mmCIF file of C-alpha atoms in Angstrom:
data_model
loop_
_atom_site.group_PDB
_atom_site.id
_atom_site.type_symbol
_atom_site.label_atom_id
_atom_site.label_comp_id
_atom_site.label_asym_id
_atom_site.label_seq_id
_atom_site.Cartn_x
_atom_site.Cartn_y
_atom_site.Cartn_z
ATOM 1 C CA UNK O 1 -54.966 -140.892 -126.081
ATOM 2 C CA UNK O 2 -56.520 -139.612 -123.595
ATOM 3 C CA UNK O 3 -60.504 -140.591 -122.180
ATOM 4 C CA UNK O 4 -62.125 -137.566 -123.656
ATOM 5 C CA UNK O 5 -60.710 -138.262 -127.211
ATOM 6 C CA UNK O 6 -62.214 -141.863 -127.143
ATOM 7 C CA UNK O 7 -65.531 -140.747 -125.626
ATOM 8 C CA UNK O 8 -65.921 -138.411 -128.272
ATOM 9 C CA UNK O 9 -64.896 -141.266 -131.088
ATOM 10 C CA UNK O 10 -67.234 -143.513 -129.333
ATOM 11 C CA UNK O 11 -70.010 -140.912 -129.523
ATOM 12 C CA UNK O 12 -69.749 -140.538 -133.180
ATOM 13 C CA UNK O 13 -69.895 -144.197 -133.214
ATOM 14 C CA UNK O 14 -73.104 -144.349 -131.681
ATOM 15 C CA UNK O 15 -74.723 -142.279 -134.403
ATOM 16 C CA UNK O 16 -73.181 -143.574 -137.104
ATOM 17 C CA UNK O 17 -72.339 -147.294 -136.637
ATOM 18 C CA UNK O 18 -68.715 -146.705 -137.536
ATOM 19 C CA UNK O 19 -65.507 -146.748 -135.044
ATOM 20 C CA UNK O 20 -62.253 -145.644 -136.680
ATOM 21 C CA UNK O 21 -59.503 -145.341 -134.634
ATOM 22 C CA UNK O 22 -56.225 -145.645 -136.361
ATOM 23 C CA UNK O 23 -52.783 -145.033 -136.007
ATOM 24 C CA UNK O 24 -52.940 -143.719 -132.347
ATOM 25 C CA UNK O 25 -50.680 -146.314 -130.864
ATOM 26 C CA UNK O 26 -53.371 -148.496 -129.540
ATOM 27 C CA UNK O 27 -51.724 -151.757 -127.842
ATOM 28 C CA UNK O 28 -55.152 -153.463 -127.080
ATOM 29 C CA UNK O 29 -58.970 -153.580 -128.692
ATOM 30 C CA UNK O 30 -60.928 -150.232 -126.749
ATOM 31 C CA UNK O 31 -62.847 -152.469 -124.099
ATOM 32 C CA UNK O 32 -65.207 -149.422 -124.157
ATOM 33 C CA UNK O 33 -66.755 -150.761 -127.932
ATOM 34 C CA UNK O 34 -69.070 -152.908 -125.741
ATOM 35 C CA UNK O 35 -71.156 -150.388 -125.084
ATOM 36 C CA UNK O 36 -71.804 -150.318 -128.702
ATOM 37 C CA UNK O 37 -72.457 -154.135 -128.869
ATOM 38 C CA UNK O 38 -75.912 -153.465 -130.900
ATOM 39 C CA UNK O 39 -74.903 -150.121 -133.020
ATOM 40 C CA UNK O 40 -71.463 -151.288 -134.422
ATOM 41 C CA UNK O 41 -71.510 -152.168 -138.501
ATOM 42 C CA UNK O 42 -67.760 -151.273 -138.980
ATOM 43 C CA UNK O 43 -64.553 -151.129 -136.935
ATOM 44 C CA UNK O 44 -61.061 -149.814 -138.223
ATOM 45 C CA UNK O 45 -58.302 -149.863 -135.650
ATOM 46 C CA UNK O 46 -55.788 -150.150 -138.328
ATOM 47 C CA UNK O 47 -51.789 -149.348 -137.998
ATOM 48 C CA UNK O 48 -52.048 -149.628 -134.269
ATOM 49 C CA UNK O 49 -50.200 -152.137 -132.207
ATOM 50 C CA UNK O 50 -52.818 -154.699 -130.906
ATOM 51 C CA UNK O 51 -51.327 -158.237 -130.285
ATOM 52 C CA UNK O 52 -54.354 -159.868 -129.257
ATOM 53 C CA UNK O 53 -58.194 -159.402 -129.999
ATOM 54 C CA UNK O 54 -60.655 -160.276 -126.805
ATOM 55 C CA UNK O 55 -63.121 -163.137 -127.122
ATOM 56 C CA UNK O 56 -65.857 -160.167 -126.539
ATOM 57 C CA UNK O 57 -65.143 -159.511 -130.186
ATOM 58 C CA UNK O 58 -67.500 -162.216 -131.047
ATOM 59 C CA UNK O 59 -70.288 -160.204 -129.168
ATOM 60 C CA UNK O 60 -70.345 -157.852 -132.296
ATOM 61 C CA UNK O 61 -73.102 -159.547 -133.873
ATOM 62 C CA UNK O 62 -74.428 -156.615 -136.468
ATOM 63 C CA UNK O 63 -70.866 -155.993 -137.415
ATOM 64 C CA UNK O 64 -70.442 -156.022 -141.250
ATOM 65 C CA UNK O 65 -66.761 -154.923 -141.557
ATOM 66 C CA UNK O 66 -63.566 -155.312 -139.572
ATOM 67 C CA UNK O 67 -60.232 -153.971 -140.331
ATOM 68 C CA UNK O 68 -57.149 -154.345 -138.370
ATOM 69 C CA UNK O 69 -54.302 -153.775 -140.985
ATOM 70 C CA UNK O 70 -51.136 -152.796 -139.454
ATOM 71 C CA UNK O 71 -51.010 -154.400 -136.095
ATOM 72 C CA UNK O 72 -49.278 -157.151 -134.170
ATOM 73 C CA UNK O 73 -51.920 -159.807 -133.864
ATOM 74 C CA UNK O 74 -50.410 -163.405 -133.584
ATOM 75 C CA UNK O 75 -53.650 -165.354 -133.435
ATOM 76 C CA UNK O 76 -56.950 -164.879 -133.869
ATOM 77 C CA UNK O 77 -59.898 -165.969 -130.972
ATOM 78 C CA UNK O 78 -62.313 -168.707 -132.249
ATOM 79 C CA UNK O 79 -65.258 -166.243 -130.948
ATOM 80 C CA UNK O 80 -64.046 -164.169 -133.803
ATOM 81 C CA UNK O 81 -66.151 -167.097 -136.210
ATOM 82 C CA UNK O 82 -69.278 -166.158 -134.314
ATOM 83 C CA UNK O 83 -69.779 -162.576 -136.487
ATOM 84 C CA UNK O 84 -72.737 -164.336 -139.058
ATOM 85 C CA UNK O 85 -72.886 -161.115 -140.568
ATOM 86 C CA UNK O 86 -69.147 -160.299 -141.317
ATOM 87 C CA UNK O 87 -68.741 -159.449 -145.033
ATOM 88 C CA UNK O 88 -64.976 -158.006 -145.381
ATOM 89 C CA UNK O 89 -62.168 -158.738 -143.017
ATOM 90 C CA UNK O 90 -59.145 -157.031 -143.585
ATOM 91 C CA UNK O 91 -55.933 -158.313 -141.659
ATOM 92 C CA UNK O 92 -53.248 -157.133 -143.890
ATOM 93 C CA UNK O 93 -49.788 -156.683 -142.702
ATOM 94 C CA UNK O 94 -49.932 -158.541 -139.056
ATOM 95 C CA UNK O 95 -48.305 -161.456 -137.805
ATOM 96 C CA UNK O 96 -50.558 -164.493 -138.299
ATOM 97 C CA UNK O 97 -49.369 -167.679 -138.854
ATOM 98 C CA UNK O 98 -52.846 -169.366 -139.221
ATOM 99 C CA UNK O 99 -56.753 -168.819 -139.102
ATOM 100 C CA UNK O 100 -59.027 -170.091 -136.239
ATOM 101 C CA UNK O 101 -60.159 -173.929 -136.880
ATOM 102 C CA UNK O 102 -63.966 -172.481 -137.090
ATOM 103 C CA UNK O 103 -63.235 -169.660 -139.558
ATOM 104 C CA UNK O 104 -65.928 -171.767 -142.505
ATOM 105 C CA UNK O 105 -68.374 -170.299 -139.711
ATOM 106 C CA UNK O 106 -68.284 -166.454 -141.020
ATOM 107 C CA UNK O 107 -70.902 -167.620 -143.625
ATOM 108 C CA UNK O 108 -71.737 -163.859 -145.081
ATOM 109 C CA UNK O 109 -68.042 -163.067 -145.486
ATOM 110 C CA UNK O 110 -66.889 -161.582 -149.048
ATOM 111 C CA UNK O 111 -63.697 -160.013 -148.980
ATOM 112 C CA UNK O 112 -60.776 -161.466 -147.095
ATOM 113 C CA UNK O 113 -57.000 -159.628 -147.188
ATOM 114 C CA UNK O 114 -54.451 -161.182 -145.128
ATOM 115 C CA UNK O 115 -51.758 -159.844 -147.439
ATOM 116 C CA UNK O 116 -48.490 -159.643 -145.670
ATOM 117 C CA UNK O 117 -48.835 -162.317 -142.940
ATOM 118 C CA UNK O 118 -46.914 -165.480 -142.235
ATOM 119 C CA UNK O 119 -49.348 -168.181 -143.444
ATOM 120 C CA UNK O 120 -47.428 -171.171 -144.899
ATOM 121 C CA UNK O 121 -50.267 -172.800 -146.706
ATOM 122 C CA UNK O 122 -53.713 -171.551 -147.982
ATOM 123 C CA UNK O 123 -56.080 -172.112 -145.030
ATOM 124 C CA UNK O 124 -58.353 -175.224 -146.009
ATOM 125 C CA UNK O 125 -61.262 -173.202 -143.858
ATOM 126 C CA UNK O 126 -61.786 -170.585 -146.601
ATOM 127 C CA UNK O 127 -63.370 -173.660 -148.859
ATOM 128 C CA UNK O 128 -66.793 -173.702 -146.895
ATOM 129 C CA UNK O 129 -67.248 -170.082 -147.270
ATOM 130 C CA UNK O 130 -70.176 -169.794 -149.829
ATOM 131 C CA UNK O 131 -70.172 -165.940 -150.288
ATOM 132 C CA UNK O 132 -66.409 -165.851 -150.870
ATOM 133 C CA UNK O 133 -65.432 -162.866 -153.821
ATOM 134 C CA UNK O 134 -62.074 -161.769 -152.882
ATOM 135 C CA UNK O 135 -58.943 -163.491 -151.191
ATOM 136 C CA UNK O 136 -55.830 -161.790 -150.955
ATOM 137 C CA UNK O 137 -53.363 -163.980 -149.671
ATOM 138 C CA UNK O 138 -50.552 -162.176 -151.240
ATOM 139 C CA UNK O 139 -47.147 -161.354 -149.734
ATOM 140 C CA UNK O 140 -46.886 -164.604 -147.368
ATOM 141 C CA UNK O 141 -44.812 -167.775 -146.944
ATOM 142 C CA UNK O 142 -47.202 -169.920 -148.582
ATOM 143 C CA UNK O 143 -45.379 -172.961 -150.618
ATOM 144 C CA UNK O 144 -48.262 -175.134 -152.101
ATOM 145 C CA UNK O 145 -51.636 -174.685 -153.207
ATOM 146 C CA UNK O 146 -53.678 -178.250 -151.842
ATOM 147 C CA UNK O 147 -56.193 -180.104 -153.271
ATOM 148 C CA UNK O 148 -58.939 -178.572 -151.435
ATOM 149 C CA UNK O 149 -58.555 -175.673 -152.778
ATOM 150 C CA UNK O 150 -60.739 -176.965 -155.530
ATOM 151 C CA UNK O 151 -63.803 -176.312 -153.435
ATOM 152 C CA UNK O 152 -62.855 -172.755 -153.283
ATOM 153 C CA UNK O 153 -65.854 -170.414 -154.166
ATOM 154 C CA UNK O 154 -64.247 -167.170 -154.925
ATOM 155 C CA UNK O 155 -64.098 -165.244 -157.776
ATOM 156 C CA UNK O 156 -60.457 -163.635 -157.164
ATOM 157 C CA UNK O 157 -57.475 -165.529 -155.237
ATOM 158 C CA UNK O 158 -54.204 -163.183 -155.077
ATOM 159 C CA UNK O 159 -51.344 -165.377 -154.083
ATOM 160 C CA UNK O 160 -48.819 -162.937 -155.604
ATOM 161 C CA UNK O 161 -45.057 -163.105 -153.934
ATOM 162 C CA UNK O 162 -44.979 -166.228 -152.271
ATOM 163 C CA UNK O 163 -42.748 -168.979 -152.323
ATOM 164 C CA UNK O 164 -45.345 -171.248 -154.411
ATOM 165 C CA UNK O 165 -43.478 -174.483 -156.467
ATOM 166 C CA UNK O 166 -46.387 -176.410 -156.547
ATOM 167 C CA UNK O 167 -50.075 -176.133 -157.144
ATOM 168 C CA UNK O 168 -52.988 -178.759 -157.250
ATOM 169 C CA UNK O 169 -54.547 -179.535 -160.281
ATOM 170 C CA UNK O 170 -57.985 -179.101 -158.812
ATOM 171 C CA UNK O 171 -57.357 -175.606 -158.420
ATOM 172 C CA UNK O 172 -59.008 -175.750 -162.124
ATOM 173 C CA UNK O 173 -62.127 -177.385 -160.296
ATOM 174 C CA UNK O 174 -62.960 -174.154 -158.670
ATOM 175 C CA UNK O 175 -66.696 -172.739 -159.766
ATOM 176 C CA UNK O 176 -66.782 -169.168 -159.661
ATOM 177 C CA UNK O 177 -62.783 -168.660 -159.773
ATOM 178 C CA UNK O 178 -61.877 -165.852 -162.299
ATOM 179 C CA UNK O 179 -58.607 -163.906 -161.611
ATOM 180 C CA UNK O 180 -55.514 -166.062 -160.641
ATOM 181 C CA UNK O 181 -52.861 -163.900 -159.679
ATOM 182 C CA UNK O 182 -49.797 -166.292 -159.007
ATOM 183 C CA UNK O 183 -46.684 -163.325 -159.708
ATOM 184 C CA UNK O 184 -43.203 -163.509 -158.106
ATOM 185 C CA UNK O 185 -43.442 -167.022 -157.042
ATOM 186 C CA UNK O 186 -41.050 -170.232 -157.495
ATOM 187 C CA UNK O 187 -43.280 -172.002 -160.248
ATOM 188 C CA UNK O 188 -41.470 -173.734 -162.457
ATOM 189 C CA UNK O 189 -43.726 -173.987 -166.163
ATOM 190 C CA UNK O 190 -43.795 -177.788 -165.884
ATOM 191 C CA UNK O 191 -45.349 -177.341 -162.682
ATOM 192 C CA UNK O 192 -48.359 -175.134 -163.786
ATOM 193 C CA UNK O 193 -51.784 -177.464 -164.050
ATOM 194 C CA UNK O 194 -52.282 -177.420 -168.399
ATOM 195 C CA UNK O 195 -55.938 -177.185 -166.832
ATOM 196 C CA UNK O 196 -56.124 -174.084 -165.675
ATOM 197 C CA UNK O 197 -55.895 -172.912 -169.185
ATOM 198 C CA UNK O 198 -57.541 -175.837 -170.875
ATOM 199 C CA UNK O 199 -60.014 -176.660 -169.153
ATOM 200 C CA UNK O 200 -61.233 -174.052 -165.742
ATOM 201 C CA UNK O 201 -63.037 -170.672 -165.273
ATOM 202 C CA UNK O 202 -60.069 -168.322 -165.151
ATOM 203 C CA UNK O 203 -59.693 -165.626 -167.610
ATOM 204 C CA UNK O 204 -57.024 -163.812 -165.864
ATOM 205 C CA UNK O 205 -54.052 -165.856 -165.103
ATOM 206 C CA UNK O 206 -50.810 -163.306 -163.397
ATOM 207 C CA UNK O 207 -48.065 -165.572 -163.371
ATOM 208 C CA UNK O 208 -44.612 -162.760 -164.145
ATOM 209 C CA UNK O 209 -41.834 -163.123 -162.336
ATOM 210 C CA UNK O 210 -41.708 -166.740 -161.602
ATOM 211 C CA UNK O 211 -38.973 -169.242 -163.017
ATOM 212 C CA UNK O 212 -40.261 -169.448 -166.941
ATOM 213 C CA UNK O 213 -40.710 -166.687 -169.648
ATOM 214 C CA UNK O 214 -43.990 -165.582 -169.859
ATOM 215 C CA UNK O 215 -43.640 -166.479 -173.978
ATOM 216 C CA UNK O 216 -43.129 -170.198 -173.212
ATOM 217 C CA UNK O 217 -46.899 -170.179 -171.345
ATOM 218 C CA UNK O 218 -48.088 -168.740 -174.953
ATOM 219 C CA UNK O 219 -46.420 -172.015 -176.388
ATOM 220 C CA UNK O 220 -48.564 -174.508 -173.675
ATOM 221 C CA UNK O 221 -51.530 -176.605 -175.127
ATOM 222 C CA UNK O 222 -54.677 -175.149 -174.284
ATOM 223 C CA UNK O 223 -53.656 -171.530 -174.354
ATOM 224 C CA UNK O 224 -55.480 -170.450 -176.969
ATOM 225 C CA UNK O 225 -58.601 -171.594 -174.936
ATOM 226 C CA UNK O 226 -57.301 -169.182 -172.020
ATOM 227 C CA UNK O 227 -57.398 -166.792 -174.562
ATOM 228 C CA UNK O 228 -60.702 -166.926 -175.397
ATOM 229 C CA UNK O 229 -62.032 -166.720 -171.972
ATOM 230 C CA UNK O 230 -59.661 -163.789 -171.474
ATOM 231 C CA UNK O 231 -60.739 -161.669 -174.687
ATOM 232 C CA UNK O 232 -64.377 -162.482 -173.682
ATOM 233 C CA UNK O 233 -64.061 -161.467 -170.036
ATOM 234 C CA UNK O 234 -62.175 -158.063 -171.286
ATOM 235 C CA UNK O 235 -64.888 -157.331 -173.996
ATOM 236 C CA UNK O 236 -67.679 -157.444 -171.189
ATOM 237 C CA UNK O 237 -65.585 -154.762 -169.052
ATOM 238 C CA UNK O 238 -64.443 -152.597 -172.241
#
């Protein structure tokens, strides 16, 4: 991509606050974006070949949305965690194995998408985020859901298509969790905490494609309580 094209994109971004440059084979984060640090609210660099985010990402203090789907990111810089206004972070289809230690400082974050990476566990840094609504960790290599998950504030947690065989009973203590997606994992019915059914806020539990028949789930103690929540929620949205 020539300099003129980039210049045109920069000029548009200066007016709109949105910089979008997708599918252009970029191998690095455009340094020229530094000129727009106070303008930019949205950066979308999806479908490129970016391997590293530079530390300067931490300077975009007005940024609300950062979209880097389908790149080649293997790690995120700690500086990313300085983005106090960031509400949406989409990093689907990269090669991330973990999140920065300070990730819990992204205090405005509402939506986090990490589908199709190489995470092996649910990052405990997420538990400090008070405004988190939706977390997508589908298509990773997660094998268990740890005790810390009980602190998670999310409304929806998507763990479809992982390798989960164990889930902490603490998940039923999540104060706002309404939707839990666990499709296509390695769960035996005995490993599904009964308290999810009998004693949680969860009103949509998706568990198709595990190591048990769905009809067996209906026989469990607490299933009727779950169905009450499920039906009440359905009525609310009908």
